[in-house]
mmCIF file of C-alpha atoms in Angstrom:
data_model
loop_
_atom_site.group_PDB
_atom_site.id
_atom_site.type_symbol
_atom_site.label_atom_id
_atom_site.label_comp_id
_atom_site.label_asym_id
_atom_site.label_seq_id
_atom_site.Cartn_x
_atom_site.Cartn_y
_atom_site.Cartn_z
ATOM 1 C CA UNK A 1 -5.580 -25.058 -48.017
ATOM 2 C CA UNK A 2 -7.243 -25.365 -44.706
ATOM 3 C CA UNK A 3 -3.686 -27.065 -43.532
ATOM 4 C CA UNK A 4 -1.438 -24.787 -44.908
ATOM 5 C CA UNK A 5 -2.918 -22.081 -43.757
ATOM 6 C CA UNK A 6 -3.119 -23.342 -40.276
ATOM 7 C CA UNK A 7 1.048 -24.075 -40.528
ATOM 8 C CA UNK A 8 1.124 -20.416 -41.032
ATOM 9 C CA UNK A 9 -0.822 -18.699 -38.446
ATOM 10 C CA UNK A 10 1.595 -21.321 -35.506
ATOM 11 C CA UNK A 11 5.469 -20.162 -38.081
ATOM 12 C CA UNK A 12 3.752 -16.821 -37.476
ATOM 13 C CA UNK A 13 2.408 -16.812 -33.869
ATOM 14 C CA UNK A 14 6.754 -18.501 -32.750
ATOM 15 C CA UNK A 15 8.217 -15.823 -34.937
ATOM 16 C CA UNK A 16 6.330 -13.298 -32.817
ATOM 17 C CA UNK A 17 7.156 -15.215 -29.664
ATOM 18 C CA UNK A 18 10.724 -15.154 -31.224
ATOM 19 C CA UNK A 19 10.564 -11.696 -31.533
ATOM 20 C CA UNK A 20 8.845 -10.992 -28.403
ATOM 21 C CA UNK A 21 11.450 -12.746 -26.278
ATOM 22 C CA UNK A 22 14.004 -10.795 -27.873
ATOM 23 C CA UNK A 23 13.140 -7.851 -27.186
ATOM 24 C CA UNK A 24 12.355 -8.666 -23.020
ATOM 25 C CA UNK A 25 16.068 -10.991 -23.074
ATOM 26 C CA UNK A 26 16.971 -7.265 -25.171
ATOM 27 C CA UNK A 27 15.331 -5.397 -22.086
ATOM 28 C CA UNK A 28 16.729 -7.818 -19.352
ATOM 29 C CA UNK A 29 20.329 -6.821 -21.189
ATOM 30 C CA UNK A 30 19.956 -2.642 -20.512
ATOM 31 C CA UNK A 31 18.866 -3.148 -16.887
ATOM 32 C CA UNK A 32 21.558 -5.420 -15.957
ATOM 33 C CA UNK A 33 23.994 -2.993 -17.767
ATOM 34 C CA UNK A 34 22.526 -0.255 -16.442
ATOM 35 C CA UNK A 35 22.871 -1.314 -12.633
ATOM 36 C CA UNK A 36 26.566 -2.893 -13.636
ATOM 37 C CA UNK A 37 26.780 1.011 -14.549
ATOM 38 C CA UNK A 38 25.616 2.266 -11.233
ATOM 39 C CA UNK A 39 27.335 -0.363 -8.934
ATOM 40 C CA UNK A 40 30.229 1.075 -11.121
ATOM 41 C CA UNK A 41 30.243 4.864 -10.254
ATOM 42 C CA UNK A 42 28.607 3.915 -6.685
ATOM 43 C CA UNK A 43 32.059 2.092 -6.508
ATOM 44 C CA UNK A 44 33.808 6.528 -6.605
ATOM 45 C CA UNK A 45 30.937 7.810 -5.533
ATOM 46 C CA UNK A 46 31.267 9.431 -1.796
ATOM 47 C CA UNK A 47 28.765 9.986 -0.025
ATOM 48 C CA UNK A 48 29.678 11.789 2.540
ATOM 49 C CA UNK A 49 28.437 15.136 2.643
ATOM 50 C CA UNK A 50 26.018 17.480 3.067
ATOM 51 C CA UNK A 51 22.601 16.974 0.608
ATOM 52 C CA UNK A 52 21.694 20.253 -0.709
ATOM 53 C CA UNK A 53 17.720 19.972 0.184
ATOM 54 C CA UNK A 54 15.949 22.223 -3.268
ATOM 55 C CA UNK A 55 14.914 25.526 -2.248
ATOM 56 C CA UNK A 56 10.856 25.991 -1.507
ATOM 57 C CA UNK A 57 9.120 29.501 -2.026
ATOM 58 C CA UNK A 58 7.563 30.152 0.981
ATOM 59 C CA UNK A 59 5.178 32.862 -0.451
ATOM 60 C CA UNK A 60 1.612 32.399 0.427
ATOM 61 C CA UNK A 61 2.426 29.508 2.286
ATOM 62 C CA UNK A 62 0.362 29.389 5.618
ATOM 63 C CA UNK A 63 -2.524 27.326 7.340
ATOM 64 C CA UNK A 64 -2.485 24.824 10.319
ATOM 65 C CA UNK A 65 -1.560 20.801 9.623
ATOM 66 C CA UNK A 66 -2.865 18.541 12.337
ATOM 67 C CA UNK A 67 -0.277 16.126 12.353
ATOM 68 C CA UNK A 68 -0.107 13.182 14.451
ATOM 69 C CA UNK A 69 2.985 10.611 15.848
ATOM 70 C CA UNK A 70 2.932 7.598 17.626
ATOM 71 C CA UNK A 71 5.350 6.901 19.461
ATOM 72 C CA UNK A 72 6.469 4.551 22.863
ATOM 73 C CA UNK A 73 9.635 4.682 24.905
ATOM 74 C CA UNK A 74 11.383 2.587 22.158
ATOM 75 C CA UNK A 75 10.902 5.895 19.146
ATOM 76 C CA UNK A 76 11.840 8.579 21.484
ATOM 77 C CA UNK A 77 14.727 9.805 20.008
ATOM 78 C CA UNK A 78 13.161 9.602 16.508
ATOM 79 C CA UNK A 79 9.590 11.028 17.103
ATOM 80 C CA UNK A 80 11.623 13.893 18.372
ATOM 81 C CA UNK A 81 14.138 13.977 15.615
ATOM 82 C CA UNK A 82 10.813 14.261 13.866
ATOM 83 C CA UNK A 83 9.120 17.057 15.287
ATOM 84 C CA UNK A 84 12.601 18.649 15.212
ATOM 85 C CA UNK A 85 12.671 18.124 11.427
ATOM 86 C CA UNK A 86 9.651 19.489 10.837
ATOM 87 C CA UNK A 87 10.157 22.478 12.907
ATOM 88 C CA UNK A 88 13.159 23.886 11.326
ATOM 89 C CA UNK A 89 12.297 23.214 7.302
ATOM 90 C CA UNK A 90 8.436 24.357 7.990
ATOM 91 C CA UNK A 91 7.180 28.275 6.283
ATOM 92 C CA UNK A 92 7.142 30.969 8.984
ATOM 93 C CA UNK A 93 3.612 31.688 8.570
ATOM 94 C CA UNK A 94 2.916 27.541 8.611
ATOM 95 C CA UNK A 95 0.476 26.516 11.868
ATOM 96 C CA UNK A 96 2.360 23.308 13.256
ATOM 97 C CA UNK A 97 0.156 21.287 15.972
ATOM 98 C CA UNK A 98 1.839 17.711 16.998
ATOM 99 C CA UNK A 99 -0.591 15.418 18.159
ATOM 100 C CA UNK A 100 1.511 12.521 20.319
ATOM 101 C CA UNK A 101 -0.123 9.684 20.579
ATOM 102 C CA UNK A 102 2.159 7.432 23.995
ATOM 103 C CA UNK A 103 2.415 4.046 25.372
ATOM 104 C CA UNK A 104 4.772 3.519 28.057
ATOM 105 C CA UNK A 105 6.304 6.515 27.425
ATOM 106 C CA UNK A 106 7.963 8.985 31.046
ATOM 107 C CA UNK A 107 6.636 11.885 32.574
ATOM 108 C CA UNK A 108 10.544 13.494 31.126
ATOM 109 C CA UNK A 109 10.298 12.022 28.087
ATOM 110 C CA UNK A 110 6.916 13.675 28.131
ATOM 111 C CA UNK A 111 8.248 16.510 28.653
ATOM 112 C CA UNK A 112 11.553 16.220 26.092
ATOM 113 C CA UNK A 113 8.148 16.025 23.894
ATOM 114 C CA UNK A 114 6.408 18.968 24.582
ATOM 115 C CA UNK A 115 9.900 21.189 25.123
ATOM 116 C CA UNK A 116 10.128 20.848 21.324
ATOM 117 C CA UNK A 117 6.734 23.720 21.201
ATOM 118 C CA UNK A 118 7.327 26.847 19.697
ATOM 119 C CA UNK A 119 6.664 29.347 17.433
ATOM 120 C CA UNK A 120 3.735 28.487 15.604
ATOM 121 C CA UNK A 121 4.504 24.987 16.642
ATOM 122 C CA UNK A 122 2.259 23.391 19.314
ATOM 123 C CA UNK A 123 2.916 19.941 21.392
ATOM 124 C CA UNK A 124 0.401 17.744 22.906
ATOM 125 C CA UNK A 125 0.931 14.847 24.581
ATOM 126 C CA UNK A 126 -2.352 11.509 24.236
ATOM 127 C CA UNK A 127 -1.051 8.114 26.906
ATOM 128 C CA UNK A 128 -2.274 5.210 25.434
ATOM 129 C CA UNK A 129 -3.296 2.074 26.541
ATOM 130 C CA UNK A 130 -1.263 -1.228 24.753
ATOM 131 C CA UNK A 131 -3.452 -2.505 21.946
ATOM 132 C CA UNK A 132 -5.032 -5.819 21.967
ATOM 133 C CA UNK A 133 -4.705 -7.603 19.375
ATOM 134 C CA UNK A 134 -3.366 -10.085 17.810
ATOM 135 C CA UNK A 135 0.078 -9.251 16.848
ATOM 136 C CA UNK A 136 2.974 -10.946 14.833
ATOM 137 C CA UNK A 137 5.885 -10.598 16.893
ATOM 138 C CA UNK A 138 8.525 -11.921 13.828
ATOM 139 C CA UNK A 139 8.374 -7.946 12.061
ATOM 140 C CA UNK A 140 10.257 -4.923 12.832
ATOM 141 C CA UNK A 141 6.945 -3.341 13.138
ATOM 142 C CA UNK A 142 6.259 -2.540 16.767
ATOM 143 C CA UNK A 143 2.733 -2.980 18.251
ATOM 144 C CA UNK A 144 2.642 0.361 18.843
ATOM 145 C CA UNK A 145 1.818 1.246 15.203
ATOM 146 C CA UNK A 146 -1.979 -0.945 16.100
ATOM 147 C CA UNK A 147 -2.148 2.738 17.348
ATOM 148 C CA UNK A 148 -3.450 3.627 14.421
ATOM 149 C CA UNK A 149 -6.771 2.555 14.806
ATOM 150 C CA UNK A 150 -7.583 4.672 17.266
ATOM 151 C CA UNK A 151 -6.479 8.300 15.199
ATOM 152 C CA UNK A 152 -10.073 8.901 14.988
ATOM 153 C CA UNK A 153 -10.970 8.307 18.563
ATOM 154 C CA UNK A 154 -8.423 9.673 20.735
ATOM 155 C CA UNK A 155 -9.001 13.095 18.410
ATOM 156 C CA UNK A 156 -12.593 13.226 18.241
ATOM 157 C CA UNK A 157 -12.189 17.052 17.476
ATOM 158 C CA UNK A 158 -10.585 17.410 14.046
ATOM 159 C CA UNK A 159 -11.871 15.379 10.975
ATOM 160 C CA UNK A 160 -8.882 15.809 9.331
ATOM 161 C CA UNK A 161 -5.624 14.720 10.573
ATOM 162 C CA UNK A 162 -1.871 14.032 8.517
ATOM 163 C CA UNK A 163 -0.345 11.039 10.084
ATOM 164 C CA UNK A 164 3.288 10.257 9.972
ATOM 165 C CA UNK A 165 5.782 7.770 11.614
ATOM 166 C CA UNK A 166 7.912 8.485 13.907
ATOM 167 C CA UNK A 167 11.028 7.471 11.707
ATOM 168 C CA UNK A 168 10.883 10.465 9.338
ATOM 169 C CA UNK A 169 12.968 13.729 8.234
ATOM 170 C CA UNK A 170 10.285 16.047 7.327
ATOM 171 C CA UNK A 171 12.172 18.203 4.900
ATOM 172 C CA UNK A 172 9.320 21.303 3.388
ATOM 173 C CA UNK A 173 6.940 21.855 4.356
ATOM 174 C CA UNK A 174 3.775 19.816 4.577
ATOM 175 C CA UNK A 175 0.280 22.183 3.991
ATOM 176 C CA UNK A 176 0.978 20.645 0.378
ATOM 177 C CA UNK A 177 0.241 17.416 1.514
ATOM 178 C CA UNK A 178 -2.010 18.559 4.381
ATOM 179 C CA UNK A 179 -4.661 20.946 1.792
ATOM 180 C CA UNK A 180 -4.486 17.615 -0.799
ATOM 181 C CA UNK A 181 -8.477 16.983 -1.762
ATOM 182 C CA UNK A 182 -10.009 13.180 0.226
ATOM 183 C CA UNK A 183 -13.227 14.019 0.535
ATOM 184 C CA UNK A 184 -15.785 11.136 -0.088
ATOM 185 C CA UNK A 185 -12.222 9.078 0.682
ATOM 186 C CA UNK A 186 -10.691 7.493 3.375
ATOM 187 C CA UNK A 187 -7.035 8.909 3.300
ATOM 188 C CA UNK A 188 -4.460 9.693 1.116
ATOM 189 C CA UNK A 189 -0.946 7.615 0.868
ATOM 190 C CA UNK A 190 1.903 6.955 -1.156
ATOM 191 C CA UNK A 191 1.918 3.353 -3.023
ATOM 192 C CA UNK A 192 4.826 1.179 -1.635
ATOM 193 C CA UNK A 193 7.057 -0.833 -3.966
ATOM 194 C CA UNK A 194 6.061 -4.244 -1.769
ATOM 195 C CA UNK A 195 3.855 -4.080 -5.023
ATOM 196 C CA UNK A 196 6.493 -4.240 -7.508
ATOM 197 C CA UNK A 197 9.171 -6.085 -5.574
ATOM 198 C CA UNK A 198 7.598 -8.390 -2.812
ATOM 199 C CA UNK A 199 4.339 -9.257 -5.059
ATOM 200 C CA UNK A 200 3.888 -12.307 -3.648
ATOM 201 C CA UNK A 201 2.604 -10.816 0.009
ATOM 202 C CA UNK A 202 0.526 -8.239 -2.010
ATOM 203 C CA UNK A 203 -0.502 -10.327 -4.008
ATOM 204 C CA UNK A 204 -2.611 -12.503 -1.709
ATOM 205 C CA UNK A 205 -4.730 -9.322 -0.288
ATOM 206 C CA UNK A 206 -6.480 -9.155 -2.941
ATOM 207 C CA UNK A 207 -5.811 -5.397 -4.384
ATOM 208 C CA UNK A 208 -6.206 -6.981 -8.200
ATOM 209 C CA UNK A 209 -8.536 -4.375 -8.700
ATOM 210 C CA UNK A 210 -7.001 -0.573 -7.020
ATOM 211 C CA UNK A 211 -3.453 -1.585 -8.689
ATOM 212 C CA UNK A 212 -1.967 -0.878 -5.540
ATOM 213 C CA UNK A 213 -0.832 -1.203 -2.648
ATOM 214 C CA UNK A 214 0.595 1.253 -0.378
ATOM 215 C CA UNK A 215 2.591 2.614 2.809
ATOM 216 C CA UNK A 216 0.744 3.764 5.961
ATOM 217 C CA UNK A 217 3.722 5.772 7.175
ATOM 218 C CA UNK A 218 2.218 9.325 6.019
ATOM 219 C CA UNK A 219 -1.620 8.913 5.317
ATOM 220 C CA UNK A 220 -3.386 11.747 4.981
ATOM 221 C CA UNK A 221 -6.944 10.922 6.796
ATOM 222 C CA UNK A 222 -10.089 11.493 6.837
ATOM 223 C CA UNK A 223 -11.018 11.107 10.620
ATOM 224 C CA UNK A 224 -14.785 12.145 10.422
ATOM 225 C CA UNK A 225 -15.380 8.808 7.545
ATOM 226 C CA UNK A 226 -13.254 6.669 9.231
ATOM 227 C CA UNK A 227 -16.061 7.557 12.472
ATOM 228 C CA UNK A 228 -19.188 7.124 10.042
ATOM 229 C CA UNK A 229 -18.267 4.172 8.837
ATOM 230 C CA UNK A 230 -17.317 2.339 12.303
ATOM 231 C CA UNK A 231 -13.435 1.736 10.573
ATOM 232 C CA UNK A 232 -12.011 0.665 13.786
ATOM 233 C CA UNK A 233 -13.584 -1.970 14.593
ATOM 234 C CA UNK A 234 -13.224 -3.244 11.082
ATOM 235 C CA UNK A 235 -9.737 -2.815 11.628
ATOM 236 C CA UNK A 236 -9.979 -4.494 14.801
ATOM 237 C CA UNK A 237 -11.571 -7.674 13.634
ATOM 238 C CA UNK A 238 -9.721 -7.415 9.940
ATOM 239 C CA UNK A 239 -6.105 -7.911 12.191
ATOM 240 C CA UNK A 240 -7.888 -10.269 14.796
ATOM 241 C CA UNK A 241 -8.928 -12.932 11.921
ATOM 242 C CA UNK A 242 -5.819 -12.682 9.395
ATOM 243 C CA UNK A 243 -2.041 -13.583 9.609
ATOM 244 C CA UNK A 244 -0.177 -10.742 7.875
ATOM 245 C CA UNK A 245 2.951 -9.791 8.012
ATOM 246 C CA UNK A 246 2.450 -6.038 8.242
ATOM 247 C CA UNK A 247 0.172 -5.305 10.468
ATOM 248 C CA UNK A 248 -1.887 -1.933 10.348
ATOM 249 C CA UNK A 249 -0.444 -1.287 6.765
ATOM 250 C CA UNK A 250 -1.608 -4.236 5.383
ATOM 251 C CA UNK A 251 -4.869 -4.517 7.536
ATOM 252 C CA UNK A 252 -5.567 -0.357 6.401
ATOM 253 C CA UNK A 253 -5.089 -1.731 2.143
ATOM 254 C CA UNK A 254 -7.686 -3.797 2.694
ATOM 255 C CA UNK A 255 -10.300 -2.956 4.985
ATOM 256 C CA UNK A 256 -10.196 1.120 3.078
ATOM 257 C CA UNK A 257 -10.811 -0.840 -0.273
ATOM 258 C CA UNK A 258 -10.766 1.776 -3.305
ATOM 259 C CA UNK A 259 -11.455 5.056 -0.884
ATOM 260 C CA UNK A 260 -7.653 6.052 -1.772
ATOM 261 C CA UNK A 261 -6.526 8.745 -2.907
ATOM 262 C CA UNK A 262 -2.348 8.352 -4.444
ATOM 263 C CA UNK A 263 0.448 10.756 -3.228
ATOM 264 C CA UNK A 264 3.088 11.528 -4.798
ATOM 265 C CA UNK A 265 6.457 9.687 -3.597
ATOM 266 C CA UNK A 266 7.523 13.119 -2.061
ATOM 267 C CA UNK A 267 5.181 12.268 -0.035
ATOM 268 C CA UNK A 268 6.542 9.370 1.587
ATOM 269 C CA UNK A 269 9.622 8.965 0.533
ATOM 270 C CA UNK A 270 11.204 5.416 1.485
ATOM 271 C CA UNK A 271 15.096 4.668 1.376
ATOM 272 C CA UNK A 272 14.938 1.078 1.736
ATOM 273 C CA UNK A 273 13.757 0.022 -1.788
ATOM 274 C CA UNK A 274 16.463 2.442 -3.066
ATOM 275 C CA UNK A 275 18.607 -0.150 -1.668
ATOM 276 C CA UNK A 276 17.741 -2.963 -3.173
ATOM 277 C CA UNK A 277 16.694 -1.924 -7.094
ATOM 278 C CA UNK A 278 18.628 -0.024 -9.544
ATOM 279 C CA UNK A 279 17.488 4.014 -9.994
ATOM 280 C CA UNK A 280 15.801 2.631 -12.902
ATOM 281 C CA UNK A 281 13.854 0.669 -11.919
ATOM 282 C CA UNK A 282 12.760 2.317 -9.005
ATOM 283 C CA UNK A 283 12.023 5.986 -11.517
ATOM 284 C CA UNK A 284 10.262 3.660 -13.743
ATOM 285 C CA UNK A 285 8.294 2.350 -10.739
ATOM 286 C CA UNK A 286 7.744 5.785 -9.957
ATOM 287 C CA UNK A 287 7.423 8.166 -13.114
ATOM 288 C CA UNK A 288 10.227 9.661 -12.523
ATOM 289 C CA UNK A 289 14.020 10.025 -14.254
ATOM 290 C CA UNK A 290 16.439 10.080 -11.628
ATOM 291 C CA UNK A 291 19.902 10.368 -12.876
ATOM 292 C CA UNK A 292 22.182 10.242 -9.070
ATOM 293 C CA UNK A 293 20.224 9.557 -5.845
ATOM 294 C CA UNK A 294 20.935 13.446 -4.473
ATOM 295 C CA UNK A 295 18.043 13.720 -7.585
ATOM 296 C CA UNK A 296 16.146 11.147 -5.368
ATOM 297 C CA UNK A 297 15.974 13.066 -2.282
ATOM 298 C CA UNK A 298 16.629 16.913 -2.410
ATOM 299 C CA UNK A 299 12.858 18.235 -3.244
ATOM 300 C CA UNK A 300 11.109 15.239 -0.672
ATOM 301 C CA UNK A 301 8.951 16.380 1.743
ATOM 302 C CA UNK A 302 8.789 12.843 4.080
ATOM 303 C CA UNK A 303 11.804 11.080 3.887
ATOM 304 C CA UNK A 304 10.877 7.556 5.747
ATOM 305 C CA UNK A 305 13.873 4.790 7.009
ATOM 306 C CA UNK A 306 11.183 2.138 6.190
ATOM 307 C CA UNK A 307 12.720 -0.267 7.544
ATOM 308 C CA UNK A 308 14.347 -2.297 10.566
ATOM 309 C CA UNK A 309 17.792 -0.277 9.473
ATOM 310 C CA UNK A 310 17.007 2.922 10.537
ATOM 311 C CA UNK A 311 20.217 6.463 10.829
ATOM 312 C CA UNK A 312 20.892 5.983 14.416
ATOM 313 C CA UNK A 313 23.367 3.711 14.155
ATOM 314 C CA UNK A 314 27.111 3.087 13.273
ATOM 315 C CA UNK A 315 28.596 5.353 10.281
ATOM 316 C CA UNK A 316 27.308 3.484 7.066
ATOM 317 C CA UNK A 317 30.458 3.240 4.737
ATOM 318 C CA UNK A 318 30.755 6.953 2.241
ATOM 319 C CA UNK A 319 30.518 4.959 -0.694
ATOM 320 C CA UNK A 320 26.373 3.868 -0.094
ATOM 321 C CA UNK A 321 24.046 6.433 -1.080
ATOM 322 C CA UNK A 322 22.680 6.009 3.045
ATOM 323 C CA UNK A 323 25.037 7.557 4.483
ATOM 324 C CA UNK A 324 24.280 10.990 3.511
ATOM 325 C CA UNK A 325 20.484 10.370 4.089
ATOM 326 C CA UNK A 326 22.320 9.595 7.270
ATOM 327 C CA UNK A 327 24.306 12.447 7.746
ATOM 328 C CA UNK A 328 21.107 14.376 7.336
ATOM 329 C CA UNK A 329 18.958 12.337 10.330
ATOM 330 C CA UNK A 330 21.732 13.506 12.613
ATOM 331 C CA UNK A 331 21.832 17.247 11.175
ATOM 332 C CA UNK A 332 18.011 16.766 13.294
ATOM 333 C CA UNK A 333 19.618 14.653 16.016
ATOM 334 C CA UNK A 334 22.363 16.864 17.445
ATOM 335 C CA UNK A 335 21.492 19.451 19.677
ATOM 336 C CA UNK A 336 18.601 18.082 21.376
ATOM 337 C CA UNK A 337 19.155 17.402 25.251
ATOM 338 C CA UNK A 338 19.625 13.875 25.985
ATOM 339 C CA UNK A 339 16.732 11.944 27.451
ATOM 340 C CA UNK A 340 16.919 10.894 31.308
#
């Protein structure tokens, strides 16, 4: 009887494995069908159009946001576009104070940055020295990005700032992000799809307990806690002693540990991953039910061109959604005075 019972257990296990396999197979077929339909629709889609942004209600929206950007001579145009877009999309009562940390920027470029100041918008330029840390050169990430480690030192008068990369568009008011509660945490950021789509890289960072990997292109930073806990030195030590592809982003992910608040997707919408994964997959990762790319990008606060592919390039084909984002970027670039 014992052998007979064991036989049924084995049969049940085999049948269970078969059922699970069939369910996984069906799920893969559904996903492939969805991807095929998406690709079929994309062939006929025309993205050589203006993206209509979601309207925002500025009633009661006010406050001061201290915003940090980092740039060098190569990223001056991107930095100016980021600031210009923020100026044009902020709510009237919001005060933006931009603090731009620069590396190797000329006096003429500094003047071009300061010229972007306007009503309720100030610009300060903070020249920096090149960071003397180990640097991986076979990456699109610039060594200038390591200046993120020194934001707390460069702005000793502030306990909190919003850091944003230069290769972004700010499309809605930033006060929603800026008012996020980060008390007791080092920062707030948006989870990066690399956790799911490039798992071989991020798994070695030993972040399984936390369960996510964040993108360092938009961070609400608790500078007071950074100073109190000596984060500058910890980030330097990690960078000098660990061979990591994404440099500052990997270091920040590891060193801050669990003291992170997750921001919603709209705070740092990275277009790059949508070019390699279908809407269904991306929607599941971010908990959204997107039907098209307009629904993805129209409501975002910060659109981040987070890869080597930038909008300042030849026009993308009209059936690629990147063309729509490229047109949007040029909307805030056109009209800016040429750099000397």
